[in-house]
CSV table of C-alpha atoms in Angstrom, one decimal:
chain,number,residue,atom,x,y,z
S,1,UNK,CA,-1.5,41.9,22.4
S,2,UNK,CA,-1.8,38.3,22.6
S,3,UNK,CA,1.2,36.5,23.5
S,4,UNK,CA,3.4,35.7,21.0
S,5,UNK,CA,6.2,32.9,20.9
S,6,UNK,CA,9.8,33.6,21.3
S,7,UNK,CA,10.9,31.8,18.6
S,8,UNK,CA,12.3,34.7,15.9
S,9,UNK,CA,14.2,31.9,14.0
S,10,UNK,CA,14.4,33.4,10.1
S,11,UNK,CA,13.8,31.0,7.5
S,12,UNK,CA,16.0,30.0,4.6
S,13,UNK,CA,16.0,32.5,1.9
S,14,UNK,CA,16.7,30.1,-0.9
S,15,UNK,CA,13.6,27.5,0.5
S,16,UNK,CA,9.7,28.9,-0.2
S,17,UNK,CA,7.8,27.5,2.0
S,18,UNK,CA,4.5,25.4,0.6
S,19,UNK,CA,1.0,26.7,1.3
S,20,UNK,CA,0.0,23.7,4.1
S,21,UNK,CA,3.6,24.9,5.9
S,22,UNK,CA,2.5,28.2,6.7
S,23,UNK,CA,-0.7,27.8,6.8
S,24,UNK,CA,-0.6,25.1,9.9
S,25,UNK,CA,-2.2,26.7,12.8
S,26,UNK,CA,-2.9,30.0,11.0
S,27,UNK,CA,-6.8,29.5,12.5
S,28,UNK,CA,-5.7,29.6,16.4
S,29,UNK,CA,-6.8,32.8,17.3
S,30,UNK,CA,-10.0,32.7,14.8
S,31,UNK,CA,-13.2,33.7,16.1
S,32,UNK,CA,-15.5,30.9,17.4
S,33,UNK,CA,-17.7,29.2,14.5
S,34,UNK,CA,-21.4,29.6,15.0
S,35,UNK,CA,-23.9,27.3,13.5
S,36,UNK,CA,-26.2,27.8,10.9
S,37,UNK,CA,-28.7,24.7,11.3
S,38,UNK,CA,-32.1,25.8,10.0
S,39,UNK,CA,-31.1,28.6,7.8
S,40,UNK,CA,-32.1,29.1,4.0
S,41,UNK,CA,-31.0,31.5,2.1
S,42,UNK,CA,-31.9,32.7,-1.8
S,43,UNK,CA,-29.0,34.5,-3.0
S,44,UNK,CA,-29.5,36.6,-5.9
S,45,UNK,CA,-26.1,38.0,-7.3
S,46,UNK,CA,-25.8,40.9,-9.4
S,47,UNK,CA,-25.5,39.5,-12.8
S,48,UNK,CA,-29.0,37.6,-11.8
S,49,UNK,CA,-27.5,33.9,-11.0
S,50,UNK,CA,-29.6,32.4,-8.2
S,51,UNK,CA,-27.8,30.6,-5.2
S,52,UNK,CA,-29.9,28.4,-3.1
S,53,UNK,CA,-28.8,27.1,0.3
S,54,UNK,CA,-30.3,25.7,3.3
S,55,UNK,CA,-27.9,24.7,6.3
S,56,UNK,CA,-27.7,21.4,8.1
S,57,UNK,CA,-25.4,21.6,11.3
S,58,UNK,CA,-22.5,20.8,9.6
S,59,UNK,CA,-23.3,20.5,6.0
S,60,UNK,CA,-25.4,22.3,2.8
S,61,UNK,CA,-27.4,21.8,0.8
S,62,UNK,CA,-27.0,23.9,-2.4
S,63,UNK,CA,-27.6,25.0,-5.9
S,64,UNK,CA,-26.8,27.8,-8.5
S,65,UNK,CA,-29.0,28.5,-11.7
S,66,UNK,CA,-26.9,30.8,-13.5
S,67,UNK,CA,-28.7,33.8,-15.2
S,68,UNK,CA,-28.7,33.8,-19.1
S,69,UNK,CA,-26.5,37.1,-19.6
S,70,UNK,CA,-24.4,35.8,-16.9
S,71,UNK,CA,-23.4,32.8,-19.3
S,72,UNK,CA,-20.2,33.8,-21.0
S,73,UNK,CA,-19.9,37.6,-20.0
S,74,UNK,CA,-18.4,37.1,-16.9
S,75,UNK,CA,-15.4,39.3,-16.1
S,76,UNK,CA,-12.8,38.5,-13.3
S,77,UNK,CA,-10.5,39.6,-11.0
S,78,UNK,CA,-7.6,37.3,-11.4
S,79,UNK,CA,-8.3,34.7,-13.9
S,80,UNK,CA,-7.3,31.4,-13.3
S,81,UNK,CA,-7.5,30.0,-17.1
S,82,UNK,CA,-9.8,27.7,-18.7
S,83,UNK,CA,-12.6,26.7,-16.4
S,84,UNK,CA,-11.8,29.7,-14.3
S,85,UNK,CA,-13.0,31.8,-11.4
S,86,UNK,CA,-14.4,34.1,-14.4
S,87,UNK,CA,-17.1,31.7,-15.3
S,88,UNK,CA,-20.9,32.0,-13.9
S,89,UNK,CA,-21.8,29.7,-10.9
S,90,UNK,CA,-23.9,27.1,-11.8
S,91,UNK,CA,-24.7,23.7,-11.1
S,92,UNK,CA,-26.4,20.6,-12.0
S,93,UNK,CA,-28.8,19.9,-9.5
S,94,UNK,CA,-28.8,20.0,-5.7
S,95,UNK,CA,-25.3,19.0,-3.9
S,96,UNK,CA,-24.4,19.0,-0.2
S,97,UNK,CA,-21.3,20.1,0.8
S,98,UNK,CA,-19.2,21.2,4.3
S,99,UNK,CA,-19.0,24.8,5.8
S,100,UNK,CA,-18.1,26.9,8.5
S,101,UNK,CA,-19.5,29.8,9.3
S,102,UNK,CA,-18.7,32.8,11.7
S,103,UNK,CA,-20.6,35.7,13.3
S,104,UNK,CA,-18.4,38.8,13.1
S,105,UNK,CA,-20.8,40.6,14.5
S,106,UNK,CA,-24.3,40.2,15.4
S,107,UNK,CA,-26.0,40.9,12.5
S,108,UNK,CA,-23.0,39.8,9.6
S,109,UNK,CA,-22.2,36.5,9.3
S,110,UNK,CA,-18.7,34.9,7.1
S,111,UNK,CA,-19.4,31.5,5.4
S,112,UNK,CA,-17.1,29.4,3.7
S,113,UNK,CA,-17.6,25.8,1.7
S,114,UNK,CA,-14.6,24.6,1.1
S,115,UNK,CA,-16.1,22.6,-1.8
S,116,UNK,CA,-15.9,18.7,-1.9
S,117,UNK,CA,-18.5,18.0,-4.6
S,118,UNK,CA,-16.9,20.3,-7.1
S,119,UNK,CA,-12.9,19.9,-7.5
S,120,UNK,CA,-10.3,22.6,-6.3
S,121,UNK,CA,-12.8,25.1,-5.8
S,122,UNK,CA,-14.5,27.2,-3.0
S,123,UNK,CA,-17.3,29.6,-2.0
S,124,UNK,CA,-17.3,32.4,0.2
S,125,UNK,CA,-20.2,34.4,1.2
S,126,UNK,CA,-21.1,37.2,3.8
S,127,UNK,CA,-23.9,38.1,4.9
S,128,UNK,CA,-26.5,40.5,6.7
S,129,UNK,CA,-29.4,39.8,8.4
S,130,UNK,CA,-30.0,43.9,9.1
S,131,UNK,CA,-29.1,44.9,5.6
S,132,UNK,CA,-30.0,41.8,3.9
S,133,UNK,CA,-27.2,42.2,1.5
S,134,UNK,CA,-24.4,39.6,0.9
S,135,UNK,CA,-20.8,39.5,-0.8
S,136,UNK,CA,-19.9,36.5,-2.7
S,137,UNK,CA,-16.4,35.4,-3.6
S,138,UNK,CA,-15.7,32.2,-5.7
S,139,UNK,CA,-11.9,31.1,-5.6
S,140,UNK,CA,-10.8,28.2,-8.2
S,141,UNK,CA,-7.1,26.6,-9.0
S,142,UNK,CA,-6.6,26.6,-12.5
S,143,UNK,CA,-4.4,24.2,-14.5
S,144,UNK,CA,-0.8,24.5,-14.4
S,145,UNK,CA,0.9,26.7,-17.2
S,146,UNK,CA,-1.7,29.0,-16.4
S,147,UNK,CA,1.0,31.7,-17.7
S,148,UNK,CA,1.9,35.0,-15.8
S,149,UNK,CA,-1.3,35.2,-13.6
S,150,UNK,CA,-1.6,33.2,-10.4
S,151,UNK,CA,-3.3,30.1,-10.5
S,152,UNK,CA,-5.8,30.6,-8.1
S,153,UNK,CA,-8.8,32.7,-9.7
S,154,UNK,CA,-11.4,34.6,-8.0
S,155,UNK,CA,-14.6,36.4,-8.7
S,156,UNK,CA,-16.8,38.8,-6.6
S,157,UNK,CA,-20.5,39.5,-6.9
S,158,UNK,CA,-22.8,41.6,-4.5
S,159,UNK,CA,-25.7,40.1,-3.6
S,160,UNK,CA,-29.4,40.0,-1.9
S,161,UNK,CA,-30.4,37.7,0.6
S,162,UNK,CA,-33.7,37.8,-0.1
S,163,UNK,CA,-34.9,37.8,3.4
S,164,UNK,CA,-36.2,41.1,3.6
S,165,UNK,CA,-35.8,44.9,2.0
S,166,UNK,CA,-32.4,45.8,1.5
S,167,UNK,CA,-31.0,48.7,3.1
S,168,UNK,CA,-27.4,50.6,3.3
S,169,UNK,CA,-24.7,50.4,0.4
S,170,UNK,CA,-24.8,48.0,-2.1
S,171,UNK,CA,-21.2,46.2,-1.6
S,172,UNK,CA,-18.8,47.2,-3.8
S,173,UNK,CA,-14.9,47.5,-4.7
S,174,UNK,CA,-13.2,50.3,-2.1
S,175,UNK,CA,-9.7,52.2,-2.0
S,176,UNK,CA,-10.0,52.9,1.6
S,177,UNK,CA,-7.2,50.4,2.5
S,178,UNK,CA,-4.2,52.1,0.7
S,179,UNK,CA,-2.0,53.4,2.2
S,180,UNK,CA,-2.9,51.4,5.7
S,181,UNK,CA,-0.3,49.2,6.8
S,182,UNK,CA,-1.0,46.7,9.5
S,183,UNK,CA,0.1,43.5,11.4
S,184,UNK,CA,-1.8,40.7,11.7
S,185,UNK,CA,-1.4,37.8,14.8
S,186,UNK,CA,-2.8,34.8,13.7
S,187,UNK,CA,-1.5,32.3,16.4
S,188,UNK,CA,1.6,32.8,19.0
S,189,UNK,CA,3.9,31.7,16.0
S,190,UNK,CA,2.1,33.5,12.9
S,191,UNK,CA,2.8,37.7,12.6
S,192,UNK,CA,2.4,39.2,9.4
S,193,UNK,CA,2.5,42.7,8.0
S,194,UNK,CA,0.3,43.9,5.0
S,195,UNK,CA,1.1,47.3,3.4
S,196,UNK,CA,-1.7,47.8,0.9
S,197,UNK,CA,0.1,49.7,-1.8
S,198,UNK,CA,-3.2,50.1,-4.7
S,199,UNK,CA,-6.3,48.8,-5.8
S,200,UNK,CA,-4.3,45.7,-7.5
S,201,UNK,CA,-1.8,45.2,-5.3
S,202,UNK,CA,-0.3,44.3,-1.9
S,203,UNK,CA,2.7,43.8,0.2
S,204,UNK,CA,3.1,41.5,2.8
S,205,UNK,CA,6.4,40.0,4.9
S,206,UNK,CA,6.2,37.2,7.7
S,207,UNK,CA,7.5,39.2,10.5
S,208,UNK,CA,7.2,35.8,12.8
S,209,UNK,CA,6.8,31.9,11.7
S,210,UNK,CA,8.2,29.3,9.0
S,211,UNK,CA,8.0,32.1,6.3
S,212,UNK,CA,10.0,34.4,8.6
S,213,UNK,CA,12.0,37.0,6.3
S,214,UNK,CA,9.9,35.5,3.1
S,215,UNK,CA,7.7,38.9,1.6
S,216,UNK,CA,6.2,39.8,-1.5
S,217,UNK,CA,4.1,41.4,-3.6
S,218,UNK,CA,1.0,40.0,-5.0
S,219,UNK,CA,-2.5,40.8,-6.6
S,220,UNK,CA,-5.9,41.8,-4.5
S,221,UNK,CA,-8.9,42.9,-3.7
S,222,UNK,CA,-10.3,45.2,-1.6
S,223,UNK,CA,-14.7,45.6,-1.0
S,224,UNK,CA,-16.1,47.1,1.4
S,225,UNK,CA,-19.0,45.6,3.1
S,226,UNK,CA,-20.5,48.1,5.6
S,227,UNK,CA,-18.7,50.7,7.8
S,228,UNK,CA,-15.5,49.1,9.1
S,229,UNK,CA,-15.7,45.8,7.1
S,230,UNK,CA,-13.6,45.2,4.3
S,231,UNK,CA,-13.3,42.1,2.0
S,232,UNK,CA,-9.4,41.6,1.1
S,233,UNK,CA,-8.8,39.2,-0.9
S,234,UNK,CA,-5.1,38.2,-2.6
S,235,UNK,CA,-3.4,35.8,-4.9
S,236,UNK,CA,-0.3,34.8,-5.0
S,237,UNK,CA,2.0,34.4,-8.1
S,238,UNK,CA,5.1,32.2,-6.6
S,239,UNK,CA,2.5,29.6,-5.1
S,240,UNK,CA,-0.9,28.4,-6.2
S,241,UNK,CA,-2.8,30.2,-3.2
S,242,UNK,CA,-5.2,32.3,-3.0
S,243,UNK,CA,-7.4,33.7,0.2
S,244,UNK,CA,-10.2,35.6,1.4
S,245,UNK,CA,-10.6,37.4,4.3
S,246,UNK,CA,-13.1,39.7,6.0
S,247,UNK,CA,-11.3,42.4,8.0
S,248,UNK,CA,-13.5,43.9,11.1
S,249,UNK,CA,-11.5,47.3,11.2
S,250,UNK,CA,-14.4,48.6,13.7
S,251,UNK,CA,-13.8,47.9,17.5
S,252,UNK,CA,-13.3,44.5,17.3
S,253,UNK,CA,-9.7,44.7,14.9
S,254,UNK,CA,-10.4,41.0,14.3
S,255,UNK,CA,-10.5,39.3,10.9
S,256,UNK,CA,-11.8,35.8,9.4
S,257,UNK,CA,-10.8,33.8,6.9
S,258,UNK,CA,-10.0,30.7,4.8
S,259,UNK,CA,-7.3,29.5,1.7
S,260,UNK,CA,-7.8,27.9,-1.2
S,261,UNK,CA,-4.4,26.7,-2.6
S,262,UNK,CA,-2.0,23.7,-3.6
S,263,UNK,CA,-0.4,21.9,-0.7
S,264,UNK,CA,3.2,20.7,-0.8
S,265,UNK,CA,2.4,17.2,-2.1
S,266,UNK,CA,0.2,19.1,-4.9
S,267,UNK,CA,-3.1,18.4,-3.7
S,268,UNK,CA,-5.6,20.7,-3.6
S,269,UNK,CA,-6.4,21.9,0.4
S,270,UNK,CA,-8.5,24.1,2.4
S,271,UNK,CA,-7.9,25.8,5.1
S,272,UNK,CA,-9.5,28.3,7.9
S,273,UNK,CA,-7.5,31.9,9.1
S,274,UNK,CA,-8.2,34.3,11.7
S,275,UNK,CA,-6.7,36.2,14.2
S,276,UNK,CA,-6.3,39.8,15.7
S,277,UNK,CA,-5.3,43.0,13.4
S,278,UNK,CA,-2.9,45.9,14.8
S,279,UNK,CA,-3.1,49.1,13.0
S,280,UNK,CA,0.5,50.4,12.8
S,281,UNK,CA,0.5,53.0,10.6
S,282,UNK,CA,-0.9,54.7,7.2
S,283,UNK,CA,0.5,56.9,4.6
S,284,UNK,CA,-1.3,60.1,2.0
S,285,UNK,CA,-0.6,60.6,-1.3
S,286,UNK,CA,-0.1,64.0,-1.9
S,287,UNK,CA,-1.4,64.5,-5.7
S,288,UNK,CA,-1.1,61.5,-7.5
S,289,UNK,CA,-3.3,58.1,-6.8
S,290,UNK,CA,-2.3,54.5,-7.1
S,291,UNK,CA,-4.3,53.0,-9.6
């Protein structure tokens, strides 16, 4: 295991921590961003929306031309209100944008655009050049009063890359992870547990850092990608945040990832994850499911 700081200070029960607080260094022990200069893709999600992108070396150049049935009959896994992550991705013209990208393995590729051209919103997108199939995630911060959902919204399409045949499974929600309970070691001062209790739901505690003794339970999302790759994505409801991660539970244990969420002086921030993943244990149900 890496090595971890000794600092086991708890924090204050009574004071929640803001998303920029925890999230400070959460990217130390990410994998190492790889560059996508030269590369195009034509993504083609499954409710026929069309996202264009060609990649600069640190910017991209992008567009969306929503499908017509996409228009209005979007569905959503944690809606975000008015203007939320339920709504199609489209666009109005070409616009140009940051990302980062990394190369979980050799052939699947994470990509984030933490989105400066359109307001308080993000894109996520993985990708493989064997299989030619992609996930997309779209996270957005609704408006306050946004009622008993989290803020954050987010929406998942499969894709095609359009860069060859596809081959293997078409991405798609997975149970696989209940059950699994595992820590995750961000940096020497970030430990977290996940025990990933249905398809809706998760629960997490900061076993080491400024949210030490601070757990919950929240909404997510589980896909899986291809064998040993997961999507898991969550939202919290006591803070606007929401994330999206893409675990490599093959040989490699390793998972990448970014935030979406409010910061302490309620500005909208982005921010990269990553780190190492320790299975630590799993449990059966014996006859009935979670949902």
């Amino acid at each position: 295991m890496t090595m971890p700081s000794p600092d086991t200070t708890a924090a204050d029960p009574a004071e929640w921590r803001s998303y920029d607080e925890f999230a400070a260094g959460i990217d130390t022990f990410r994998l190492p961003d790889a560059s996508l200069a030269g590369v195009e893709l034509a993504l083609t999600l499954d409710d026929g929306t069309v996202i264009a992108l060609a990649f600069s070396e640190e910017t991209v150049r992008w567009s969306a031309t929503a499908a017509a049935s996409a228009l209005g009959n979007a569905s959503d896994a944690g809606n975000a209100g008015e203007g939320s992550a339920s709504d199609a991705i489209s666009t109005d013209g070409e616009l140009v944008d940051p990302y980062d990208a990394v190369r979980v393995r050799e052939d699947v590729v994470f990509v984030h655009l933490p989105l400066e051209s359109r307001e308080r919103e993000a894109l996520s997108i993985v990708y493989s050049d064997t299989t030619h199939r992609a996930l997309v995630t779209r996270s957005l911060i609704g408006p306050e009063g946004s009622g008993a959902e989290p803020r954050v919204g987010q929406r998942f399409w499969s894709a095609l890359t359009g860069a060859g045949s596809p081959t293997g499974e078409v991405p798609a929600p997975s149970r696989d992870l209940i059950g699994k309970r595992n820590l995750y070691r961000y940096s020497p001062f970030h430990l977290y547990e996940h025990v990933y209790m249905s398809s809706e739901r998760y629960a997490w505690q900061c076993v080491q850092g400024v949210q030490r003794g601070h757990g919950d339970t929240d909404l997510s999302t589980v896909w899986k990608f291809a064998d040993g790759l997961y999507l898991f994505c969550f939202r919290e409801f006591r803070i606007a945040v929401a994330s999206v991660w893409l675990h490599d539970l093959g040989y490699q244990l390793r998972t990448t990832g970014a935030f979406l969420g409010i910061a302490g002086d309620g500005a909208a921030e982005h921010s990269r994850a990553g780190g190492h993943i320790y299975p630590i244990g799993s449990v059966e149900y014996p006859d009935v499911q979670p949902v």
